């Protein structure tokens, strides 16, 4: 089990490094840059890092039920404390550009939390619609709505 966790940490580190490297290449392709930010959000969740989750949010972020940046960070931290293993597995991401500085990304996500076994203790599939804004050369999550799919 420890080898599996070590493998997960190494794989997450490689994924984050790849996202950072690819984001430098994606500056000329806004659609790809948004996709990479969605993947960075997944990596931050998989790494159980509430600060990295918050860093991807715009200053004026709004989520379900009016949740702001601070509420999302607290929610992520609470989930990470409650569940030993947390993961977000993304479905296909579709990106719709709206001008040069705005985009909408749609995707499904399987969010799981468990105690480290092969099957999660809990899980839910969500449909996500996320709005992204280009700020100082970086795409930030401006708003998101997530709806349970099961």
Coordinates of N, CA and C in Angstrom, one line a residue:
X1 N 0.8 -1.2 0.0 CA 0.0 0.0 0.0 C 0.9 1.3 0.0
X2 N 2.0 1.2 0.8 CA 2.9 2.4 0.8 C 3.5 2.6 -0.6
X3 N 3.8 1.6 -1.3 CA 4.4 1.7 -2.6 C 3.3 2.4 -3.6
X4 N 2.1 2.0 -3.4 CA 1.0 2.6 -4.2 C 0.9 4.1 -4.0
X5 N 0.9 4.5 -2.7 CA 0.8 5.9 -2.3 C 2.1 6.6 -2.8
X6 N 3.2 6.1 -2.7 CA 4.4 6.7 -3.2 C 4.3 6.9 -4.7
X7 N 3.8 5.9 -5.4 CA 3.6 5.9 -6.9 C 2.6 7.1 -7.2
X8 N 1.5 7.2 -6.4 CA 0.5 8.2 -6.6 C 1.2 9.6 -6.5
X9 N 2.0 9.8 -5.4 CA 2.7 11.1 -5.2 C 3.6 11.4 -6.4
X10 N 4.4 10.4 -6.8 CA 5.3 10.7 -7.9 C 4.5 11.0 -9.2
X11 N 3.5 10.2 -9.5 CA 2.6 10.5 -10.7 C 2.0 11.8 -10.6
X12 N 1.5 12.3 -9.4 CA 0.9 13.6 -9.3 C 2.0 14.7 -9.6
X13 N 3.2 14.5 -9.0 CA 4.3 15.4 -9.3 C 4.6 15.5 -10.7
X14 N 4.7 14.4 -11.4 CA 4.9 14.4 -12.8 C 3.8 15.1 -13.6
X15 N 2.6 14.8 -13.2 CA 1.4 15.5 -13.9 C 1.4 17.0 -13.7
X16 N 1.7 17.4 -12.5 CA 1.8 18.9 -12.2 C 2.9 19.5 -13.0
X17 N 4.1 18.8 -13.1 CA 5.2 19.4 -13.8 C 4.9 19.4 -15.3
X18 N 4.2 18.4 -15.8 CA 3.8 18.4 -17.2 C 2.9 19.5 -17.5
X19 N 1.9 19.7 -16.6 CA 1.0 20.8 -16.8 C 1.7 22.2 -16.9
X20 N 2.6 22.4 -16.0 CA 3.4 23.6 -16.0 C 4.2 23.8 -17.3
X21 N 4.8 22.7 -17.7 CA 5.6 22.8 -18.9 C 4.7 23.0 -20.1
X22 N 3.6 22.3 -20.2 CA 2.7 22.4 -21.3 C 2.0 23.8 -21.3
X23 N 1.8 24.3 -20.1 CA 1.1 25.6 -20.1 C 1.9 26.7 -20.7
X24 N 3.2 26.6 -20.6 CA 4.1 27.5 -21.3 C 3.9 27.4 -22.8
X25 N 3.7 26.2 -23.3 CA 3.5 26.0 -24.7 C 2.1 26.3 -25.2
X26 N 1.2 26.4 -24.2 CA -0.2 26.6 -24.6 C -0.6 28.1 -24.6
X27 N 0.3 29.0 -24.4 CA -0.1 30.4 -24.4 C -0.7 30.8 -25.7
X28 N -0.3 30.2 -26.8 CA -0.8 30.6 -28.1 C -2.1 29.9 -28.4
X29 N -2.5 28.9 -27.6 CA -3.7 28.1 -27.8 C -4.6 28.2 -26.6
X30 N -5.5 29.2 -26.5 CA -6.4 29.4 -25.3 C -7.2 28.2 -24.9
X31 N -7.7 27.5 -25.9 CA -8.5 26.3 -25.6 C -7.6 25.2 -24.8
X32 N -6.4 25.0 -25.3 CA -5.5 24.1 -24.6 C -5.1 24.6 -23.3
X33 N -4.9 25.9 -23.1 CA -4.6 26.5 -21.8 C -5.7 26.3 -20.8
X34 N -6.9 26.4 -21.2 CA -8.0 26.2 -20.3 C -8.1 24.7 -19.9
X35 N -7.9 23.8 -20.9 CA -7.9 22.4 -20.6 C -6.8 22.0 -19.5
X36 N -5.6 22.7 -19.7 CA -4.5 22.4 -18.8 C -4.9 22.9 -17.4
X37 N -5.6 24.0 -17.3 CA -6.0 24.6 -16.0 C -7.0 23.6 -15.3
X38 N -7.9 23.0 -16.1 CA -8.8 22.0 -15.6 C -8.0 20.8 -15.0
X39 N -7.0 20.4 -15.8 CA -6.2 19.3 -15.3 C -5.4 19.7 -14.1
X40 N -5.0 20.9 -14.0 CA -4.2 21.4 -12.8 C -5.1 21.4 -11.6
X41 N -6.4 21.7 -11.8 CA -7.4 21.6 -10.7 C -7.5 20.2 -10.2
X42 N -7.6 19.2 -11.2 CA -7.7 17.8 -10.8 C -6.4 17.4 -10.0
X43 N -5.3 17.8 -10.5 CA -4.0 17.5 -9.8 C -3.9 18.1 -8.4
X44 N -4.4 19.3 -8.2 CA -4.5 19.9 -6.9 C -5.4 19.1 -6.0
X45 N -6.5 18.6 -6.5 CA -7.4 17.8 -5.6 C -6.7 16.5 -5.3
X46 N -6.2 15.9 -6.3 CA -5.5 14.6 -6.1 C -4.3 14.7 -5.1
X47 N -3.7 15.9 -5.1 CA -2.5 16.1 -4.2 C -3.0 16.6 -2.8
X48 N -4.4 16.7 -2.7 CA -5.0 17.1 -1.4 C -4.4 18.5 -1.0
X49 N -4.3 19.4 -1.9 CA -3.8 20.7 -1.6 C -4.8 21.8 -1.8
X50 N -5.4 22.2 -0.7 CA -6.5 23.2 -0.7 C -5.9 24.6 -1.2
X51 N -4.7 24.9 -0.9 CA -4.1 26.2 -1.3 C -3.9 26.2 -2.8
X52 N -3.5 25.1 -3.4 CA -3.4 25.0 -4.9 C -4.8 25.1 -5.6
X53 N -5.8 24.5 -4.9 CA -7.1 24.7 -5.5 C -7.5 26.1 -5.5
X54 N -7.3 26.8 -4.4 CA -7.7 28.2 -4.3 C -6.9 29.1 -5.2
X55 N -5.6 28.8 -5.5 CA -4.8 29.6 -6.4 C -5.3 29.6 -7.8
X56 N -6.1 28.6 -8.2 CA -6.6 28.5 -9.6 C -7.9 29.3 -9.7
X57 N -8.4 29.8 -8.6 CA -9.7 30.6 -8.6 C -9.4 32.0 -8.8
X58 N -10.3 32.7 -9.6 CA -10.3 34.1 -9.7 C -10.6 34.8 -8.4
X59 N -10.2 36.0 -8.2 CA -10.5 36.7 -6.9 C -12.0 36.8 -6.7
X60 N -12.8 37.0 -7.7 CA -14.2 37.1 -7.6 C -15.0 35.8 -7.9
X61 N -14.4 34.7 -7.7 CA -15.0 33.4 -8.0 C -16.3 33.2 -7.3
X62 N -17.3 32.6 -8.0 CA -18.6 32.2 -7.4 C -18.9 30.8 -7.8
X63 N -19.3 30.0 -6.8 CA -19.6 28.6 -7.1 C -21.1 28.4 -6.7
X64 N -21.4 27.1 -6.6 CA -22.8 26.7 -6.1 C -23.1 27.4 -4.8
X65 N -24.4 27.8 -4.7 CA -24.9 28.4 -3.5 C -24.1 29.7 -3.1
X66 N -23.5 30.4 -4.1 CA -22.8 31.6 -3.8 C -21.4 31.4 -3.1
X67 N -20.9 30.2 -3.2 CA -19.6 29.9 -2.5 C -18.5 30.8 -3.2
X68 N -17.6 31.4 -2.3 CA -16.5 32.2 -2.8 C -15.2 31.4 -2.7
X69 N -14.1 32.1 -3.0 CA -12.8 31.5 -2.9 C -12.5 30.8 -1.5
X70 N -12.8 31.6 -0.5 CA -12.6 31.2 0.9 C -13.4 30.0 1.2
X71 N -14.7 30.0 0.8 CA -15.5 28.8 1.1 C -15.1 27.6 0.4
X72 N -14.6 27.7 -0.9 CA -14.1 26.6 -1.6 C -12.8 26.0 -0.9
X73 N -12.0 26.9 -0.5 CA -10.7 26.4 0.2 C -11.1 25.6 1.5
X74 N -12.1 26.2 2.2 CA -12.5 25.5 3.4 C -13.2 24.1 3.1
X75 N -14.0 24.1 2.1 CA -14.7 22.9 1.6 C -13.6 21.8 1.3
X76 N -12.6 22.2 0.4 CA -11.6 21.3 0.0 C -10.8 20.8 1.3
X77 N -10.4 21.7 2.2 CA -9.7 21.3 3.3 C -10.5 20.3 4.2
X78 N -11.8 20.6 4.3 CA -12.7 19.7 5.1 C -12.8 18.3 4.5
X79 N -12.9 18.3 3.1 CA -13.0 17.0 2.4 C -11.7 16.2 2.6
X80 N -10.5 16.9 2.5 CA -9.2 16.3 2.6 C -9.0 15.7 4.0
X81 N -9.6 16.4 5.0 CA -9.4 15.9 6.4 C -10.4 14.7 6.6
X82 N -11.5 14.7 6.0 CA -12.5 13.7 6.2 C -12.1 12.4 5.6
X83 N -11.5 12.5 4.4 CA -11.2 11.3 3.6 C -9.7 11.2 3.4
X84 N -9.3 10.0 3.7 CA -7.8 9.7 3.6 C -7.3 9.8 2.1
X85 N -8.1 9.3 1.2 CA -7.8 9.4 -0.2 C -8.9 10.1 -0.9
X86 N -8.6 11.1 -1.7 CA -9.5 11.9 -2.4 C -9.0 11.9 -3.9
X87 N -9.9 11.7 -4.8 CA -9.5 11.8 -6.2 C -10.6 12.4 -7.1
X88 N -10.2 13.0 -8.1 CA -11.1 13.6 -9.1 C -10.7 13.0 -10.5
X89 N -11.6 12.2 -11.1 CA -11.3 11.7 -12.4 C -12.2 12.4 -13.4
X90 N -11.6 13.0 -14.4 CA -12.3 13.8 -15.3 C -12.8 13.0 -16.5
X91 N -14.0 13.4 -17.0 CA -14.4 12.9 -18.3 C -13.9 13.9 -19.4
X92 N -14.3 13.7 -20.6 CA -13.9 14.6 -21.7 C -14.2 16.0 -21.4
X93 N -13.3 16.9 -21.7 CA -13.5 18.4 -21.4 C -13.8 19.1 -22.8
X94 N -14.9 19.8 -22.8 CA -15.2 20.6 -24.0 C -15.0 22.1 -23.6
X95 N -14.4 22.8 -24.5 CA -14.1 24.2 -24.2 C -14.7 25.1 -25.3
X96 N -15.4 26.1 -24.9 CA -16.0 27.0 -25.8 C -15.4 28.4 -25.5
X97 N -14.7 29.0 -26.4 CA -14.1 30.3 -26.2 C -15.1 31.3 -26.5
X98 N -15.1 32.4 -25.6 CA -16.0 33.5 -25.8 C -15.1 34.8 -25.8
X99 N -14.6 35.1 -27.0 CA -13.7 36.2 -27.2 C -12.3 35.7 -26.8
X100 N -11.4 36.7 -26.5 CA -10.0 36.4 -26.2 C -9.8 36.1 -24.8
X101 N -10.7 36.5 -23.9 CA -10.4 36.5 -22.4 C -11.3 35.6 -21.6
X102 N -12.3 35.0 -22.3 CA -13.3 34.2 -21.5 C -13.6 32.9 -22.2
X103 N -13.9 31.9 -21.4 CA -14.1 30.6 -21.9 C -15.1 29.8 -21.0
X104 N -15.7 28.8 -21.5 CA -16.6 28.0 -20.7 C -16.1 26.5 -21.0
X105 N -15.9 25.8 -19.9 CA -15.5 24.4 -20.0 C -16.6 23.5 -19.4
X106 N -17.0 22.5 -20.1 CA -18.0 21.5 -19.6 C -17.2 20.2 -19.5
X107 N -17.5 19.4 -18.4 CA -17.0 18.1 -18.2 C -17.7 17.4 -17.1
X108 N -17.5 16.1 -17.1 CA -18.0 15.3 -15.9 C -16.8 15.0 -15.1
X109 N -17.1 14.8 -13.8 CA -16.0 14.4 -12.9 C -16.6 13.4 -11.9
X110 N -15.8 12.3 -11.7 CA -16.1 11.3 -10.7 C -15.2 11.7 -9.5
X111 N -15.9 12.2 -8.4 CA -15.2 12.6 -7.2 C -15.3 11.4 -6.2
X112 N -14.2 10.9 -5.7 CA -14.2 9.8 -4.7 C -13.4 10.2 -3.5
X113 N -13.8 9.5 -2.4 CA -13.1 9.7 -1.1 C -13.2 8.3 -0.5
X114 N -12.1 7.9 0.1 CA -12.0 6.6 0.8 C -10.9 6.5 1.8
X115 N -10.8 5.2 2.2 CA -9.8 5.0 3.3 C -8.5 4.4 2.7
X116 N -8.4 4.3 1.4 CA -7.2 3.8 0.9 C -7.3 2.4 0.2
X117 N -8.5 1.9 0.3 CA -8.8 0.6 -0.3 C -9.0 0.7 -1.8
X118 N -9.3 -0.4 -2.4 CA -9.5 -0.3 -3.9 C -10.8 0.3 -4.3
X119 N -11.8 0.2 -3.4 CA -13.1 0.8 -3.7 C -13.3 2.0 -2.8
X120 N -13.8 3.1 -3.3 CA -14.0 4.3 -2.4 C -15.1 4.1 -1.5
X121 N -15.0 4.8 -0.3 CA -16.1 4.7 0.7 C -17.3 5.5 0.1
X122 N -17.0 6.6 -0.6 CA -18.0 7.4 -1.2 C -17.6 8.0 -2.5
X123 N -18.5 8.3 -3.4 CA -18.2 8.8 -4.7 C -19.5 9.4 -5.3
X124 N -19.3 10.3 -6.2 CA -20.4 10.9 -6.9 C -19.9 11.4 -8.3
X125 N -20.7 11.3 -9.3 CA -20.4 11.8 -10.6 C -21.2 13.2 -10.7
X126 N -20.4 14.2 -11.1 CA -21.0 15.5 -11.3 C -20.9 16.0 -12.7
X127 N -21.8 16.8 -13.2 CA -21.7 17.5 -14.4 C -21.2 18.9 -14.0
X128 N -20.2 19.4 -14.6 CA -19.6 20.7 -14.3 C -19.6 21.6 -15.4
X129 N -20.1 22.8 -15.2 CA -19.9 23.9 -16.1 C -19.1 25.0 -15.4
X130 N -18.0 25.3 -16.1 CA -17.0 26.2 -15.4 C -16.7 27.4 -16.4
X131 N -16.7 28.6 -15.8 CA -16.3 29.8 -16.6 C -14.9 30.2 -16.2
X132 N -14.1 30.5 -17.2 CA -12.7 30.8 -17.1 C -12.4 32.2 -17.6
X133 N -11.5 32.9 -17.0 CA -11.1 34.3 -17.4 C -9.6 34.4 -17.5
X134 N -9.1 35.0 -18.6 CA -7.7 35.2 -18.7 C -7.3 36.5 -17.9
X135 N -6.4 36.3 -17.0 CA -6.0 37.4 -16.1 C -4.5 37.4 -16.1
X136 N -3.9 38.5 -16.6 CA -2.4 38.6 -16.6 C -1.7 37.4 -17.2
X137 N -2.3 36.9 -18.3 CA -1.7 35.8 -19.0 C -2.0 34.4 -18.4
X138 N -2.8 34.3 -17.4 CA -3.2 33.0 -16.8 C -4.7 32.9 -16.8
X139 N -5.2 31.7 -17.0 CA -6.6 31.4 -16.9 C -7.0 31.0 -15.5
X140 N -8.0 31.7 -15.0 CA -8.5 31.5 -13.6 C -9.9 31.1 -13.7
X141 N -10.3 30.2 -12.8 CA -11.7 29.8 -12.7 C -12.6 30.9 -12.1
X142 N -13.5 31.4 -12.9 CA -14.3 32.6 -12.5 C -15.6 32.1 -11.8
X143 N -16.2 31.0 -12.3 CA -17.4 30.5 -11.7 C -17.5 29.0 -12.1
X144 N -18.3 28.3 -11.3 CA -18.5 26.9 -11.5 C -19.9 26.5 -10.9
X145 N -20.6 25.6 -11.6 CA -21.7 25.0 -11.1 C -21.5 23.5 -11.3
X146 N -21.8 22.7 -10.3 CA -21.7 21.3 -10.3 C -23.0 20.7 -9.9
X147 N -23.5 19.7 -10.7 CA -24.7 19.0 -10.4 C -24.5 17.5 -10.3
X148 N -25.0 16.9 -9.3 CA -24.9 15.4 -9.2 C -25.6 14.8 -10.3
X149 N -24.9 13.7 -10.8 CA -25.4 13.0 -12.0 C -26.1 11.7 -11.7
X150 N -25.8 11.2 -10.5 CA -26.4 9.9 -10.2 C -27.7 10.0 -9.4

